[in-house]
PDB file of C-alpha atoms and ligand atoms in Angstrom:
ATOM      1  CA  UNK A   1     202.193  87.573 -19.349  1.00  0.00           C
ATOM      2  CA  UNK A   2     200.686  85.210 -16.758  1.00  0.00           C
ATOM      3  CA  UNK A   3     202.908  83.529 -14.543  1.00  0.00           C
ATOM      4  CA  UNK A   4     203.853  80.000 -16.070  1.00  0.00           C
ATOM      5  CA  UNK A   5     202.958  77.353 -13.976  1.00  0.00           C
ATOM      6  CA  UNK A   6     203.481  73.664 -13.722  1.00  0.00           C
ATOM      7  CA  UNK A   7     202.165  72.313 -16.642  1.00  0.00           C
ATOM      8  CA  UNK A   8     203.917  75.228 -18.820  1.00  0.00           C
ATOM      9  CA  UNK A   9     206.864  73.012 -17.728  1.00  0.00           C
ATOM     10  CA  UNK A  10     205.512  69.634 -18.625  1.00  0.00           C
ATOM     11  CA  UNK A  11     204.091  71.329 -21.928  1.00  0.00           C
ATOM     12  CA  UNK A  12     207.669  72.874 -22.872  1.00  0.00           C
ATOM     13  CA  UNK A  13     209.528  69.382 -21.839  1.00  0.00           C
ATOM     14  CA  UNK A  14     211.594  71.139 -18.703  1.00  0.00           C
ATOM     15  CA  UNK A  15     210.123  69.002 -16.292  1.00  0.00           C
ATOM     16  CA  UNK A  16     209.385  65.333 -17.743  1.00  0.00           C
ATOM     17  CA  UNK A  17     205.885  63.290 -17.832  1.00  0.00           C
ATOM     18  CA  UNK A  18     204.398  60.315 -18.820  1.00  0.00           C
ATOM     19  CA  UNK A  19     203.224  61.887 -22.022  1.00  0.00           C
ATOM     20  CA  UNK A  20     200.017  59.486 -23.885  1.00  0.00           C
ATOM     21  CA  UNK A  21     198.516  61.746 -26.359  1.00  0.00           C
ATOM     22  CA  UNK A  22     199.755  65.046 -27.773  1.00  0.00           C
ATOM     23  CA  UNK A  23     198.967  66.475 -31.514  1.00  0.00           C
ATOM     24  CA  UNK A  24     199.109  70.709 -32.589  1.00  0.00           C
ATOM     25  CA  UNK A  25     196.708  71.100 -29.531  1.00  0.00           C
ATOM     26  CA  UNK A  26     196.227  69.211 -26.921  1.00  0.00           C
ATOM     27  CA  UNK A  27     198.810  67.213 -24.423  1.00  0.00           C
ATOM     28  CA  UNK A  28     197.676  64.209 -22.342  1.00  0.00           C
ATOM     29  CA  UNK A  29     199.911  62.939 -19.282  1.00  0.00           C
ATOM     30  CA  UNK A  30     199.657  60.952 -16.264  1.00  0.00           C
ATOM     31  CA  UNK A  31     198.719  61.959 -13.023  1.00  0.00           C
ATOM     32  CA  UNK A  32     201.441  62.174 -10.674  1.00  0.00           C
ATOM     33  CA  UNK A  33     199.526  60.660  -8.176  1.00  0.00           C
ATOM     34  CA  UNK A  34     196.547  58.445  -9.868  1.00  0.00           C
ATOM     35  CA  UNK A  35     192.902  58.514  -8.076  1.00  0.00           C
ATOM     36  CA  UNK A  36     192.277  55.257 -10.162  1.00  0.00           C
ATOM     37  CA  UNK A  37     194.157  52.750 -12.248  1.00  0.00           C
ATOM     38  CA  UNK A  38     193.892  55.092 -15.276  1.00  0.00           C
ATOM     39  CA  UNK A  39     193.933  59.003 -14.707  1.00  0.00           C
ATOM     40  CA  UNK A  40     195.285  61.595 -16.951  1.00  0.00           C
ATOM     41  CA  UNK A  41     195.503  64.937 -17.503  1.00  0.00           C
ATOM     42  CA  UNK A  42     194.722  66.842 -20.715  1.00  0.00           C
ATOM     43  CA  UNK A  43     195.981  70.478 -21.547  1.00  0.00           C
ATOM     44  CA  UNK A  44     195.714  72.728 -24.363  1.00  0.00           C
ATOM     45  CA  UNK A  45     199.004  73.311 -25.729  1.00  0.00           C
ATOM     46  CA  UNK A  46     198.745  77.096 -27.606  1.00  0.00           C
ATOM     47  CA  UNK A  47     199.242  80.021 -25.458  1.00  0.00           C
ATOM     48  CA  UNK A  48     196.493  81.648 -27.265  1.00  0.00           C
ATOM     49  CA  UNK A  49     194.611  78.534 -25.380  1.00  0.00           C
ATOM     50  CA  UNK A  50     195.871  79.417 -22.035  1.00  0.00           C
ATOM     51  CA  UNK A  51     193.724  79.693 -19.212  1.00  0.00           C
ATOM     52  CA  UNK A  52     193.895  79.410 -15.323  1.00  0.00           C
ATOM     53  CA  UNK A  53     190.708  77.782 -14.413  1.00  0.00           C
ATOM     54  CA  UNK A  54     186.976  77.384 -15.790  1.00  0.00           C
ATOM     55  CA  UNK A  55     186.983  80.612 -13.767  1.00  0.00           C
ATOM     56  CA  UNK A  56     188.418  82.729 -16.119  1.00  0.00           C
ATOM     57  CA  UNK A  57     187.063  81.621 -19.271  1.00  0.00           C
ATOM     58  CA  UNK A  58     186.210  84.400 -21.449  1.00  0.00           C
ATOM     59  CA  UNK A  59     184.560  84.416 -25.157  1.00  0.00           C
ATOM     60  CA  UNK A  60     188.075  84.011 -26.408  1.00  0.00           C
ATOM     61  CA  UNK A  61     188.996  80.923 -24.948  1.00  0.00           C
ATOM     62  CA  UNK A  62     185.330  79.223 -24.468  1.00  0.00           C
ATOM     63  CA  UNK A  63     186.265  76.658 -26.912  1.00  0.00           C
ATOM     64  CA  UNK A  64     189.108  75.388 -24.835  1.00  0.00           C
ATOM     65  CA  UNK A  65     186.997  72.868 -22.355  1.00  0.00           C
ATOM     66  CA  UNK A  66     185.253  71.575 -25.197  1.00  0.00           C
ATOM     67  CA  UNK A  67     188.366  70.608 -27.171  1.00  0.00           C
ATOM     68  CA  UNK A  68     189.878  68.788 -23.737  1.00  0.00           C
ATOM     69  CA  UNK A  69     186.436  66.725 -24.110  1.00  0.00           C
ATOM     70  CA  UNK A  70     186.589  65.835 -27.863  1.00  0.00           C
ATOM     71  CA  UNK A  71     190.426  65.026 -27.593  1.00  0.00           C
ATOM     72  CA  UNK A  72     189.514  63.096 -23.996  1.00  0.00           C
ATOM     73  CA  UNK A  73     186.708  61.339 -26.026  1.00  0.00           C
ATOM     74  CA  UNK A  74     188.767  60.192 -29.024  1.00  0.00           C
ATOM     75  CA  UNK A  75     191.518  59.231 -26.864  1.00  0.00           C
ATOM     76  CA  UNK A  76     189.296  56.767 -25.041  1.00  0.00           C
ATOM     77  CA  UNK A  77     187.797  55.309 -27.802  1.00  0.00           C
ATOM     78  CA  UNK A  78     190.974  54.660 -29.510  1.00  0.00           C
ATOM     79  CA  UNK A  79     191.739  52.952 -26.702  1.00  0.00           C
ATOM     80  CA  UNK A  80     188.641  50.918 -25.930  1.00  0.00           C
ATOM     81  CA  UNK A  81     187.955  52.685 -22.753  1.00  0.00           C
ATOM     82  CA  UNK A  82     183.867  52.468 -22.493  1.00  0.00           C
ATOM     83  CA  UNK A  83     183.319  54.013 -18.831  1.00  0.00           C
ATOM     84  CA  UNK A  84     185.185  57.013 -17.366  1.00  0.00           C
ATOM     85  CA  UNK A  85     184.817  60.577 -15.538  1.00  0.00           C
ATOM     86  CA  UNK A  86     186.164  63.784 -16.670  1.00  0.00           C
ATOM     87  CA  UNK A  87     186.210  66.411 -14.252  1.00  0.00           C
ATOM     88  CA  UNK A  88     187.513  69.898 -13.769  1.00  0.00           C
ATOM     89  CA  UNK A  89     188.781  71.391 -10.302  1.00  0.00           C
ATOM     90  CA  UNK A  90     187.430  75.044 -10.118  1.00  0.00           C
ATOM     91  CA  UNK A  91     190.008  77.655  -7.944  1.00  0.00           C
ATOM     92  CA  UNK A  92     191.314  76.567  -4.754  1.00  0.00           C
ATOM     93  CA  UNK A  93     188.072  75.801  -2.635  1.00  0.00           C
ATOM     94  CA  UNK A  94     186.940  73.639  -5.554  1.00  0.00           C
ATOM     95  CA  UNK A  95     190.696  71.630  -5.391  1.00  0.00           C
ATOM     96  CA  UNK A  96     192.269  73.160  -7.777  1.00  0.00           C
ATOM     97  CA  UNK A  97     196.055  73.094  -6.955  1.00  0.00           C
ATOM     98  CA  UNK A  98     198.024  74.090 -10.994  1.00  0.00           C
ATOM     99  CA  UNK A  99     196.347  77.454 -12.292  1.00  0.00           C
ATOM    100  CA  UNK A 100     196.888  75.838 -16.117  1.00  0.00           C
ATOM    101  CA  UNK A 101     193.380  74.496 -17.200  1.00  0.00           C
ATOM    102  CA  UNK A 102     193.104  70.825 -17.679  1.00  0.00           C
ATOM    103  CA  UNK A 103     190.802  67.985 -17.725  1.00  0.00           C
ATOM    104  CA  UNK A 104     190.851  65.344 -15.250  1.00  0.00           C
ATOM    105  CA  UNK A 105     190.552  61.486 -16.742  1.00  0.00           C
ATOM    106  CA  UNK A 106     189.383  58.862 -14.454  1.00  0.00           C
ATOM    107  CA  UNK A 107     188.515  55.765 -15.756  1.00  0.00           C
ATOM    108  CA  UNK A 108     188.671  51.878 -13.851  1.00  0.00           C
ATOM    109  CA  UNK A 109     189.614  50.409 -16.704  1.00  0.00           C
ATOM    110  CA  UNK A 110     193.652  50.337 -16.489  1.00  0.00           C
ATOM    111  CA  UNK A 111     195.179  51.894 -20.014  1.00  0.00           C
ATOM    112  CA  UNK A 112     196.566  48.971 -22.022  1.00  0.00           C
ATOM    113  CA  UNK A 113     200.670  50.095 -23.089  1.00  0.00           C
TER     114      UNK A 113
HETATM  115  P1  AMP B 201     194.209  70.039  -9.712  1.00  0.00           P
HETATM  116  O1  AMP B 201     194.013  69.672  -8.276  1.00  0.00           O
HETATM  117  O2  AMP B 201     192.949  69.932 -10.521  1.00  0.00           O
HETATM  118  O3  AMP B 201     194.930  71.346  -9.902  1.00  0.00           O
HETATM  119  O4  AMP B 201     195.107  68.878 -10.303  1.00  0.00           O
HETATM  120  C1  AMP B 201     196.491  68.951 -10.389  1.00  0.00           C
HETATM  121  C2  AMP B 201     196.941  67.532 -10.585  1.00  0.00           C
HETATM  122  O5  AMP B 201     198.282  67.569 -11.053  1.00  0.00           O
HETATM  123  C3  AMP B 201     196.914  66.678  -9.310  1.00  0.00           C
HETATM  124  O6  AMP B 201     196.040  65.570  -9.486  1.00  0.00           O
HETATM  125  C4  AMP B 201     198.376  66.234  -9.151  1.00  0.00           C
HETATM  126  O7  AMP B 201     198.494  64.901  -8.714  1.00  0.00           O
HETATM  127  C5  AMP B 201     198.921  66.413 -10.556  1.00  0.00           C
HETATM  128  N1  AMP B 201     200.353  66.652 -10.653  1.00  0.00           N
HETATM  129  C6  AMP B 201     201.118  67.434  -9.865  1.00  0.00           C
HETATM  130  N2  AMP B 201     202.408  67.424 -10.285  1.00  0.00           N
HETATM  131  C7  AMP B 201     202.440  66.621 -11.367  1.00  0.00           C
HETATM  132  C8  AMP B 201     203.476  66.200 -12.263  1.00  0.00           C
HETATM  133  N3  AMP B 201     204.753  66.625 -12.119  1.00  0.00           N
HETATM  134  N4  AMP B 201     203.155  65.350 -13.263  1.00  0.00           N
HETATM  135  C9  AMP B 201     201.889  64.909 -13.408  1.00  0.00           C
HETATM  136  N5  AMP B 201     200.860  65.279 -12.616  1.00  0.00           N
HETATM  137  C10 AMP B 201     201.140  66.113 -11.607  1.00  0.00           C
END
């Protein structure tokens, strides 16, 4: 079994996070340390999901960025974000610091609690 990082952690509720979104697949937290007023993270929750990086997508889990968009899409809209970025850090040179794929929301629009 691959080593279980991080966000196995957050996913599994031993370390806590400011949780905004989760349903049967996806999770949604805060960054730790937010690049604008709103940025979250959102992970795929099944282990049959799991994958480092975009680097090690195979035909198996090839859905899994897509779904991070959809869910990243509905979750703005629900909350009447127009304008954000979603980005994904790819191995270390491209930033990538937790080997647990997620999806990196930006947005300057500040999330209304
Ligand atoms: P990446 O550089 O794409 O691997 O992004 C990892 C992100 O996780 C960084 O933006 C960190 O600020 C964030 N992070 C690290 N630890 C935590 C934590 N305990 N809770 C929430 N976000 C975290």
């Amino acid at each position: 079994m691959a080593e279980r990082t991080l966000f196995h952690r957050i996913r599994d509720r031993e370390i806590p996070a400011a949780i905004v979104f989760e349903d049967d697949e996806v999770l949604a937290f805060k960054d730790i340390h937010p690049k604008a007023p709103t940025h979250l993270l959102f992970i795929a929750k099944k282990d049959a999901d799991f994958v480092p990086s975009i680097d090690d997508l195979t035909e198996a889990t090839a859905q899994v960025p897509g779904l991070l968009i959809r869910k990243a899409q509905q979750f703005a809209r629900a909350h009447g974000i127009d304008g954000y970025q979603l980005k994904f850090h790819v191995g270390k040179g491209g930033g990538q610091e937790v080997f647990y794929l997620h999806l990196h929301f930006l947005s300057e629009q500040a999330l209304k609690e």
